Coordinates of C-alpha atoms (C1' of nucleotides) in Angstrom, one line a residue:
Chain P
M34 CA -0.1 -0.1 0.1
S35 CA 2.6 2.3 0.9
T36 CA 4.6 1.4 -2.6
I37 CA 1.2 2.3 -4.3
R38 CA 1.1 5.9 -2.5
G39 CA 4.5 6.1 -3.5
A40 CA 4.1 5.6 -7.3
R41 CA 1.0 7.7 -7.0
E42 CA 3.2 10.4 -5.5
R43 CA 6.1 10.0 -8.0
A44 CA 3.4 10.1 -10.7
R45 CA 2.1 13.4 -9.4
I46 CA 5.5 14.9 -9.2
E47 CA 6.3 14.0 -12.7
V48 CA 3.4 15.4 -14.0
T49 CA 3.8 18.7 -12.0
A50 CA 7.5 19.1 -13.3
A51 CA 6.1 18.3 -17.0
I52 CA 3.6 20.9 -16.6
K53 CA 6.1 23.5 -15.1
D54 CA 8.3 22.7 -17.9
E55 CA 6.0 23.1 -20.9
A56 CA 4.7 26.5 -18.7
R57 CA 8.5 27.7 -19.1
K58 CA 8.5 26.6 -22.7
Q59 CA 5.3 29.0 -23.2
L60 CA 6.9 31.6 -21.0
A61 CA 9.4 32.0 -23.8
E62 CA 7.1 31.9 -26.7
E63 CA 4.3 33.9 -25.5
G64 CA 5.4 36.1 -22.0
A65 CA 3.9 35.9 -18.4
A66 CA 0.9 37.8 -19.1
K67 CA -0.3 35.4 -21.6
L68 CA 0.7 32.0 -19.8
S69 CA -2.4 30.2 -20.4
L70 CA -3.4 26.7 -18.6
R71 CA -5.2 25.5 -21.8
A72 CA -2.1 25.9 -24.0
V73 CA -0.1 24.1 -21.7
A74 CA -2.6 21.1 -21.5
R75 CA -2.9 21.0 -25.2
E76 CA 0.8 20.6 -25.8
L77 CA 0.7 18.0 -23.0
G78 CA -1.9 15.8 -24.3
M79 CA -4.1 16.8 -21.6
V80 CA -7.4 18.6 -21.1
S81 CA -7.3 21.6 -19.8
S82 CA -9.6 20.8 -16.6
A83 CA -6.8 18.3 -15.8
L84 CA -4.5 20.7 -14.7
Y85 CA -6.5 22.1 -12.2
R86 CA -6.1 19.0 -10.1
Y87 CA -1.9 20.2 -9.8
F88 CA -2.6 24.0 -10.0
P89 CA -5.7 25.3 -8.6
S90 CA -5.3 28.2 -10.9
R91 CA -3.3 30.4 -13.4
D92 CA -1.5 32.5 -10.8
D93 CA -0.7 29.3 -8.9
L94 CA 1.2 27.8 -11.7
L95 CA 2.8 31.5 -12.0
T96 CA 3.9 31.3 -8.5
A97 CA 5.7 27.8 -8.9
L98 CA 7.4 29.2 -11.8
I99 CA 8.6 32.3 -10.0
V100 CA 9.8 30.4 -6.9
D101 CA 11.8 27.9 -9.0
A102 CA 13.3 30.9 -11.0
F103 CA 14.3 32.5 -7.9
D104 CA 15.6 29.3 -6.2
A105 CA 17.5 28.4 -9.5
I106 CA 19.5 31.8 -9.7
G107 CA 19.8 31.7 -5.7
A108 CA 21.4 28.4 -6.0
V109 CA 23.5 29.4 -8.8
A110 CA 24.9 32.4 -6.8
E111 CA 25.6 30.5 -3.5
Q112 CA 27.4 27.9 -5.7
A113 CA 29.5 30.4 -6.9
A114 CA 30.3 31.8 -3.5
E115 CA 31.2 28.5 -2.2
R116 CA 33.6 27.6 -5.1
T117 CA 35.3 30.9 -4.6
E118 CA 35.4 30.6 -0.6
A119 CA 39.4 30.7 -0.6
L120 CA 39.5 34.0 -2.8
P121 CA 39.4 37.5 -1.3
P122 CA 35.8 39.0 -0.9
A123 CA 36.1 41.3 -3.9
G124 CA 36.9 38.3 -6.2
R125 CA 34.1 36.2 -4.6
W126 CA 31.4 39.3 -5.3
V127 CA 32.7 39.4 -9.2
A128 CA 32.2 35.8 -9.3
V129 CA 28.8 35.6 -7.7
A130 CA 27.8 38.8 -10.0
C131 CA 29.3 36.9 -13.2
A132 CA 27.4 33.7 -12.4
V133 CA 24.3 35.4 -12.0
R134 CA 24.8 37.0 -15.2
E135 CA 25.4 33.9 -16.8
W136 CA 22.3 32.2 -15.5
A137 CA 20.3 35.3 -16.8
L138 CA 21.5 35.0 -20.2
A139 CA 21.0 31.3 -20.2
H140 CA 17.2 31.6 -18.8
P141 CA 16.1 34.9 -20.4
H142 CA 12.7 34.6 -19.8
E143 CA 12.5 33.0 -16.5
Y144 CA 14.9 36.1 -15.6
A145 CA 12.1 38.3 -17.1
L146 CA 9.8 36.7 -15.0
I147 CA 11.5 37.8 -11.6
Y148 CA 13.4 40.9 -12.3
G149 CA 11.3 42.0 -15.3
S150 CA 8.2 44.1 -15.4
P151 CA 5.7 42.8 -12.8
V152 CA 2.9 40.6 -14.4
P153 CA -0.4 42.6 -14.4
G154 CA -3.1 41.3 -12.1
Y155 CA -0.4 39.1 -10.4
I156 CA -0.2 39.5 -6.7
A157 CA 3.0 37.8 -5.7
P158 CA 2.1 35.6 -2.5
T159 CA 4.5 35.6 0.6
D160 CA 5.8 32.1 -0.6
T161 CA 8.1 34.4 -3.0
V162 CA 10.0 36.5 -0.7
G163 CA 12.2 33.6 1.0
P164 CA 13.6 32.5 -2.4
A165 CA 13.7 35.9 -3.8
S166 CA 16.4 37.1 -1.3
R167 CA 18.7 34.4 -1.7
V168 CA 21.2 36.2 -4.1
G169 CA 20.9 39.3 -1.9
L170 CA 21.9 37.2 1.4
V171 CA 24.8 35.9 -0.5
L172 CA 26.1 39.2 -1.3
I173 CA 25.7 40.2 2.4
D174 CA 27.8 37.2 3.8
I175 CA 30.6 38.1 1.3
V176 CA 30.6 41.6 2.8
R177 CA 30.3 40.0 6.4
S178 CA 33.5 37.8 5.7
A179 CA 35.2 41.1 4.8
V180 CA 34.2 42.7 8.1
L181 CA 35.0 39.5 10.0
A182 CA 38.5 39.7 8.1
D183 CA 38.5 43.1 9.4
D184 CA 39.0 44.3 5.6
L185 CA 36.1 46.5 4.6
A186 CA 36.6 50.1 4.0
L187 CA 33.1 51.8 5.1
P188 CA 32.0 53.6 2.3
P189 CA 30.4 57.3 3.0
L190 CA 26.9 57.4 4.2
A191 CA 24.1 60.3 3.6
D192 CA 22.8 61.3 6.6
E193 CA 19.2 60.8 5.3
L194 CA 20.1 57.2 4.7
R195 CA 21.3 56.3 7.9
A196 CA 18.3 55.3 9.9
D197 CA 17.2 53.1 7.0
A198 CA 20.4 51.6 6.6
E199 CA 20.4 50.8 10.6
R200 CA 17.3 49.1 10.2
M201 CA 18.2 47.3 7.3
A202 CA 21.1 46.1 9.0
A203 CA 19.2 44.7 11.9
D204 CA 16.6 43.4 9.7
F205 CA 18.7 41.2 7.6
A206 CA 22.4 42.0 7.5
E207 CA 23.7 41.6 11.1
G208 CA 27.0 42.2 11.8
V209 CA 27.4 44.5 8.7
P210 CA 28.0 48.1 9.4
P211 CA 25.0 50.6 8.0
E212 CA 27.4 52.1 5.6
A213 CA 28.0 49.0 3.6
V214 CA 24.6 47.9 4.0
A215 CA 23.2 50.8 2.2
A216 CA 25.9 50.9 -0.5
L217 CA 25.0 46.9 -0.7
V218 CA 21.3 47.2 -1.9
A219 CA 22.2 50.1 -4.1
A220 CA 25.0 47.9 -5.8
W221 CA 22.5 44.7 -5.8
A222 CA 20.1 46.9 -7.8
Q223 CA 23.1 48.1 -10.0
L224 CA 24.4 44.6 -10.7
F225 CA 20.8 43.4 -12.3
G226 CA 20.3 47.0 -14.2
L227 CA 23.5 46.0 -16.1
I228 CA 21.7 42.5 -16.5
S229 CA 18.4 43.8 -17.5
F230 CA 19.7 46.3 -19.9
E231 CA 21.8 43.5 -21.8
L232 CA 18.9 41.2 -21.6
F233 CA 16.0 43.6 -22.5
G234 CA 18.0 44.8 -25.7
Q235 CA 19.2 48.1 -24.4
F236 CA 22.5 47.4 -25.2
N237 CA 21.6 46.3 -28.9
R238 CA 23.5 48.6 -31.6
V239 CA 25.3 50.3 -28.7
V240 CA 27.8 47.7 -26.5
E241 CA 29.3 44.9 -27.9
A242 CA 31.9 43.7 -25.3
R243 CA 29.3 43.0 -22.9
E244 CA 31.3 40.6 -20.8
P245 CA 33.9 42.8 -20.3
L246 CA 31.8 45.5 -19.2
F247 CA 29.9 43.9 -16.8
R248 CA 32.8 42.5 -15.1
Q249 CA 34.3 45.7 -14.9
A250 CA 31.2 47.4 -13.4
A251 CA 31.0 44.4 -11.1
G252 CA 34.3 45.1 -9.9
E253 CA 33.7 48.8 -9.1
L254 CA 30.3 48.0 -7.4
A255 CA 32.5 45.5 -5.0
R256 CA 34.8 48.7 -4.2
S257 CA 31.8 50.8 -4.0
V258 CA 30.3 48.4 -0.9
G259 CA 34.3 48.7 0.7
L260 CA 35.6 45.6 -0.5
R261 CA 39.2 46.0 -1.5
D262 CA 41.3 44.4 -4.5
S263 CA 38.9 43.5 -6.7
G264 CA 40.4 40.3 -8.4
T265 CA 39.1 39.4 -11.8
A266 CA 38.8 35.6 -11.6
Chain A
M22 CA -10.5 74.1 -48.9
S23 CA -7.6 74.4 -46.8
T24 CA -9.5 74.8 -43.8
I25 CA -11.9 71.7 -44.3
R26 CA -8.5 70.1 -44.7
G27 CA -7.4 72.0 -41.7
A28 CA -10.3 70.3 -39.8
R29 CA -9.9 66.9 -40.9
E30 CA -6.5 66.9 -39.8
R31 CA -7.1 68.4 -36.5
A32 CA -10.0 65.9 -36.0
R33 CA -7.8 63.1 -36.8
I34 CA -5.0 64.4 -34.6
E35 CA -7.5 64.5 -31.7
V36 CA -8.7 61.0 -32.5
T37 CA -5.4 59.7 -32.7
A38 CA -4.5 61.3 -29.3
A39 CA -7.7 59.8 -27.6
I40 CA -6.6 56.4 -28.8
K41 CA -3.4 56.8 -27.3
D42 CA -4.1 58.3 -24.3
E43 CA -7.0 55.2 -23.6
A44 CA -4.1 52.6 -24.7
R45 CA -2.0 54.1 -21.8
K46 CA -4.7 53.5 -19.5
Q47 CA -5.1 50.1 -20.4
L48 CA -1.5 49.6 -20.3
A49 CA -1.8 50.2 -16.6
E50 CA -4.3 47.8 -16.1
E51 CA -3.6 45.0 -18.5
G52 CA 0.0 45.5 -19.4
A53 CA 1.5 45.9 -22.8
A54 CA 1.3 42.3 -23.6
K55 CA -2.6 42.2 -23.4
L56 CA -3.2 45.8 -25.0
S57 CA -6.3 45.2 -27.2
L58 CA -7.4 47.4 -30.0
R59 CA -11.0 45.9 -29.2
A60 CA -11.0 46.8 -25.7
V61 CA -9.7 50.5 -26.7
A62 CA -12.2 51.0 -29.3
R63 CA -15.1 49.7 -26.8
E64 CA -14.0 52.3 -24.0
L65 CA -13.8 54.8 -26.8
G66 CA -17.4 54.2 -28.0
M67 CA -16.2 53.2 -31.3
V68 CA -16.2 50.0 -33.4
S69 CA -12.7 47.9 -33.4
S70 CA -12.6 48.1 -37.1
A71 CA -12.7 52.2 -37.2
L72 CA -9.4 51.9 -35.2
Y73 CA -7.8 50.2 -38.1
R74 CA -7.9 53.7 -39.8
Y75 CA -5.6 55.4 -37.0
F76 CA -3.2 52.5 -36.6
P77 CA -3.0 49.5 -39.2
S78 CA -2.3 47.1 -36.4
R79 CA -1.8 46.4 -32.9
D80 CA 1.8 46.7 -33.1
D81 CA 1.7 50.1 -34.6
L82 CA -0.4 51.3 -31.9
L83 CA 2.2 49.9 -29.6
T84 CA 4.9 51.6 -31.5
A85 CA 3.4 54.9 -31.1
L86 CA 3.2 54.6 -27.4
I87 CA 6.7 53.3 -27.2
V88 CA 8.1 56.3 -29.0
D89 CA 5.9 58.7 -26.9
A90 CA 7.4 57.4 -23.8
F91 CA 10.9 57.7 -25.0
D92 CA 10.0 60.8 -26.1
A93 CA 8.5 62.2 -22.7
I94 CA 11.3 60.7 -20.7
G95 CA 13.7 62.1 -22.9
A96 CA 12.5 65.5 -23.0
V97 CA 12.5 65.6 -19.1
A98 CA 16.2 64.6 -19.3
E99 CA 16.5 67.5 -21.7
Q100 CA 14.9 70.0 -19.5
A101 CA 16.6 68.9 -16.4
A102 CA 19.9 69.4 -18.0
E103 CA 19.0 72.6 -19.5
R104 CA 17.7 74.1 -16.1
T105 CA 20.9 73.0 -14.5
E106 CA 23.6 74.5 -17.2
A107 CA 25.0 76.6 -14.5
L108 CA 25.9 73.6 -12.4
P109 CA 29.0 71.9 -12.1
P110 CA 28.5 68.5 -14.3
A111 CA 28.4 66.1 -11.6
G112 CA 25.4 68.0 -9.8
R113 CA 24.1 68.2 -13.5
W114 CA 24.2 64.7 -13.7
V115 CA 22.4 63.8 -10.5
A116 CA 20.0 66.5 -11.6
V117 CA 19.2 64.6 -14.8
A118 CA 19.2 61.3 -12.7
C119 CA 16.5 62.5 -10.5
A120 CA 14.2 63.7 -13.2
V121 CA 14.2 60.7 -14.9
R122 CA 13.7 58.7 -11.7
E123 CA 10.6 61.0 -11.1
W124 CA 8.9 60.6 -14.6
A125 CA 9.4 56.9 -13.9
L126 CA 7.5 57.1 -10.7
A127 CA 4.7 59.1 -12.1
H128 CA 4.4 56.9 -15.1
P129 CA 5.5 53.4 -14.2
H130 CA 3.4 51.6 -16.7
E131 CA 5.0 53.6 -19.7
Y132 CA 8.4 53.1 -18.0
A133 CA 8.0 49.3 -17.7
L134 CA 6.7 49.6 -21.6
I135 CA 10.3 50.8 -22.3
Y136 CA 12.7 49.4 -19.9
G137 CA 10.9 46.5 -18.8
S138 CA 10.7 42.9 -20.3
P139 CA 10.4 43.2 -23.9
V140 CA 6.8 42.5 -25.3
P141 CA 7.0 38.9 -26.6
G142 CA 6.2 38.9 -30.0
Y143 CA 6.6 42.5 -30.8
I144 CA 9.7 43.7 -32.7
A145 CA 10.7 47.4 -32.1
P146 CA 10.8 49.1 -35.5
T147 CA 13.6 51.5 -36.2
D148 CA 11.8 54.1 -35.8
T149 CA 12.0 53.8 -31.8
V150 CA 16.0 53.9 -32.0
G151 CA 16.1 57.9 -32.2
P152 CA 13.7 58.6 -29.2
A153 CA 15.2 55.5 -27.2
S154 CA 18.7 57.3 -27.3
R155 CA 17.6 60.8 -25.8
V156 CA 18.4 60.1 -22.4
G157 CA 21.7 58.5 -23.0
L158 CA 22.7 61.6 -25.3
V159 CA 22.1 64.2 -22.4
L160 CA 24.5 61.9 -20.2
I161 CA 27.1 62.2 -22.6
D162 CA 26.7 66.0 -23.4
I163 CA 27.1 66.4 -20.0
V164 CA 30.2 64.4 -19.6
R165 CA 31.5 66.2 -23.0
S166 CA 30.8 69.5 -21.1
A167 CA 33.5 68.4 -18.6
V168 CA 35.8 67.5 -21.1
L169 CA 35.5 70.8 -22.8
A170 CA 36.0 72.1 -19.1
D171 CA 39.0 70.1 -19.0
D172 CA 37.5 68.8 -15.6
L173 CA 37.2 65.1 -16.5
A174 CA 39.5 62.4 -14.2
L175 CA 39.8 59.3 -16.5
P176 CA 38.2 56.4 -14.9
P177 CA 40.6 53.1 -15.5
L178 CA 39.3 51.2 -18.6
A179 CA 40.1 47.1 -18.7
D180 CA 41.8 46.2 -21.9
E181 CA 39.4 43.9 -23.4
L182 CA 37.1 47.0 -23.3
R183 CA 39.4 49.6 -25.2
A184 CA 38.3 48.5 -28.9
D185 CA 34.7 48.6 -28.1
A186 CA 34.9 51.8 -26.0
E187 CA 36.8 53.6 -28.8
R188 CA 34.2 52.3 -31.2
M189 CA 31.2 53.6 -28.9
A190 CA 33.0 57.2 -28.8
A191 CA 33.4 57.3 -32.7
D192 CA 30.0 56.1 -33.0
F193 CA 27.9 58.4 -30.7
A194 CA 30.0 60.2 -28.4
E195 CA 32.4 62.2 -30.2
G196 CA 34.9 64.2 -28.1
V197 CA 34.5 62.0 -25.1
P198 CA 37.5 59.9 -24.3
P199 CA 37.0 56.0 -24.4
E200 CA 37.5 55.7 -20.8
A201 CA 34.6 57.9 -19.8
V202 CA 32.3 56.5 -22.6
A203 CA 32.9 52.9 -21.4
A204 CA 32.2 54.1 -18.0
L205 CA 28.9 56.1 -18.7
V206 CA 27.0 53.3 -20.6
A207 CA 27.7 51.0 -17.4
A208 CA 26.5 53.8 -15.3
W209 CA 23.5 54.5 -17.7
A210 CA 22.2 50.8 -17.3
Q211 CA 23.0 51.3 -13.1
L212 CA 21.2 54.2 -13.0
F213 CA 18.1 52.4 -14.7
G214 CA 18.8 49.5 -12.4
L215 CA 18.0 51.4 -9.3
I216 CA 14.7 52.7 -10.9
S217 CA 13.6 49.4 -12.2
F218 CA 14.1 47.7 -8.5
E219 CA 12.2 50.3 -6.9
L220 CA 9.3 50.4 -9.7
F221 CA 9.2 46.8 -10.1
G222 CA 8.9 46.0 -6.2
Q223 CA 12.3 44.4 -5.5
F224 CA 12.7 47.1 -2.9
N225 CA 9.4 46.3 -1.1
R226 CA 10.2 45.2 2.4
V227 CA 13.6 46.1 1.8
V228 CA 14.5 49.7 1.1
E229 CA 12.2 52.5 2.6
A230 CA 14.4 55.5 1.9
R231 CA 14.4 55.4 -1.8
E232 CA 15.0 58.8 -2.8
P233 CA 18.3 59.3 -0.7
L234 CA 19.4 56.3 -1.7
F235 CA 19.1 56.8 -5.4
R236 CA 20.7 60.2 -5.1
Q237 CA 23.6 59.0 -3.1
A238 CA 24.1 56.2 -5.9
A239 CA 23.4 58.6 -8.6
G240 CA 26.1 60.8 -7.5
E241 CA 28.8 57.9 -7.0
L242 CA 28.1 57.1 -10.7
A243 CA 28.6 60.7 -11.6
R244 CA 32.2 60.1 -10.2
S245 CA 32.7 56.7 -11.7
V246 CA 32.2 58.4 -15.0
G247 CA 35.1 60.9 -14.0
L248 CA 32.8 63.7 -13.0
R249 CA 34.0 65.7 -9.9
D250 CA 32.5 67.1 -7.0
S251 CA 29.0 65.6 -7.2
G252 CA 26.5 68.4 -5.9
T253 CA 23.2 67.0 -4.7
A254 CA 21.3 70.0 -6.0
Chain J
dG135 C1' -7.6 12.1 -11.9
dT136 C1' -9.2 12.4 -16.3
dC137 C1' -12.8 12.9 -19.6
dT138 C1' -16.7 15.5 -22.0
dA139 C1' -19.6 19.4 -22.2
dT140 C1' -20.7 23.9 -21.0
dA141 C1' -21.4 28.8 -19.6
dG142 C1' -19.6 32.9 -20.3
dG143 C1' -16.6 35.4 -21.9
dC144 C1' -11.9 37.8 -24.8
dG145 C1' -9.5 38.7 -29.2
dG146 C1' -7.2 40.4 -34.3
dA147 C1' -8.5 41.1 -38.7
dT148 C1' -11.3 41.8 -43.0
dA149 C1' -15.3 43.0 -46.3
dG150 C1' -18.6 45.6 -48.1
dA151 C1' -22.6 49.0 -47.2
dC152 C1' -23.2 54.1 -46.5
Chain W
dG242 C1' -14.3 57.2 -41.9
dT243 C1' -17.6 54.7 -39.4
dC244 C1' -20.7 51.1 -39.6
dT245 C1' -22.4 45.8 -39.2
dA246 C1' -21.3 41.2 -39.7
dT247 C1' -18.3 37.8 -40.0
dC248 C1' -14.7 34.2 -39.8
dC249 C1' -11.8 31.9 -36.9
dG250 C1' -9.5 31.9 -33.1
dC251 C1' -8.5 31.9 -28.1
dC252 C1' -9.4 31.9 -22.6
dT253 C1' -10.5 30.6 -17.3
dA254 C1' -13.2 27.8 -14.6
dT255 C1' -16.9 24.3 -13.4
dA256 C1' -20.2 20.4 -13.4
dG257 C1' -20.6 15.8 -13.2
dA258 C1' -19.9 11.2 -15.5
dC259 C1' -16.4 7.4 -15.3

DNA sequence: GTCTATAGGCGGATAGAC
DNA sequence: GTCTATCCGCCTATAGAC
């Protein structure tokens, strides 16, 4: 009996995965706004109503895709940080940034789903906030390691920002000085700005050497949060 | 006869504007991917086929909205640059950045249309590239003014980037040294990264003091392209 | 869990009369 | 330029049989 339940569960997991895979394909062709349960079902040789046993609504499927994408890019960032544990923090920062960019280039539509324009009418449930923070936490960890090694040059901090920076430090970056936290969230946004511009076509007919440009900018961002000696590996 | 033609032309211009206004409203509610000629017509009390006299297809309407948005944000940037002509270049840079951000906050859906994820299936015609470059040209102009005043500190330039930077300088930034051009395109992307993160919800539950954060980052970006003494006005 | 059938919508685009 | 009518497609979601 437990094997039967096991088999059922396995089947359920496989079908769920197949639905998400097909949905990801359609994301690429039609975009998140037009993601359609019916089309997914059609392509899978199922009938649309059958999908409702797996995802109670279109938005639930979308949420699953969003969580998967945040988890995937978060895992890539974490792996890059682990792989480079021996390097100085600035080098690790650049390595993480490059890993994130490469994931984005390889999965442009999933990237757009999580870092592009919000899907109209879709409201993200709180399930997404944990996965969404993984990349940020990796960057915070790198900066924290520089703090622990007593090798962080504090960037300047505008007075108007201090209170908010102290709150952020307390909320999710304990052990990192507020000067660095403020610089870090700005650098975080700027990193993704570079990726989005490349991916969303703003660099078309303008910038050709995108990888070097990104690498140089990522290195400068590392310095802007206080990390010294930005290695390029 | 010329008055009749004048009246007709005026009517045509007014209807065209009404269509675009209604389309912009719908952009806010449904997003660009679902922009629908039928819904626009319905709301305007017209019949869908009538719209085809003004815009031969859905994509042409979309193009018009995109061009308008690029022109609007470009005009805002140009005005900010003009208003601050007396200031040192770093202060003008920050002023332009803030003006662009404020336009974006006031017109989030039009911003998403031009700087968010690409609309699936839509291919931008070449009409959009002129308007799309206006903000960038304003920034280039500011840097050029620093060159002319002999007050630009050249940022470092990675070897791999030099050839591309020289091409860019020749293509659209004559008189600006390649070091500054490379830094400038990176800064341009990073500026919009800050705006997009704020607008697309990545700062939710994270950053509260967004204007000061943006202002500080914009000032640092000005320095990163070589502009000195970043005033905050 | 999957099926059929159904309700109650939506869309782009065109032809041809006025 | 605007209308009606039309073609042909699409969608979410549910009910109820098997």
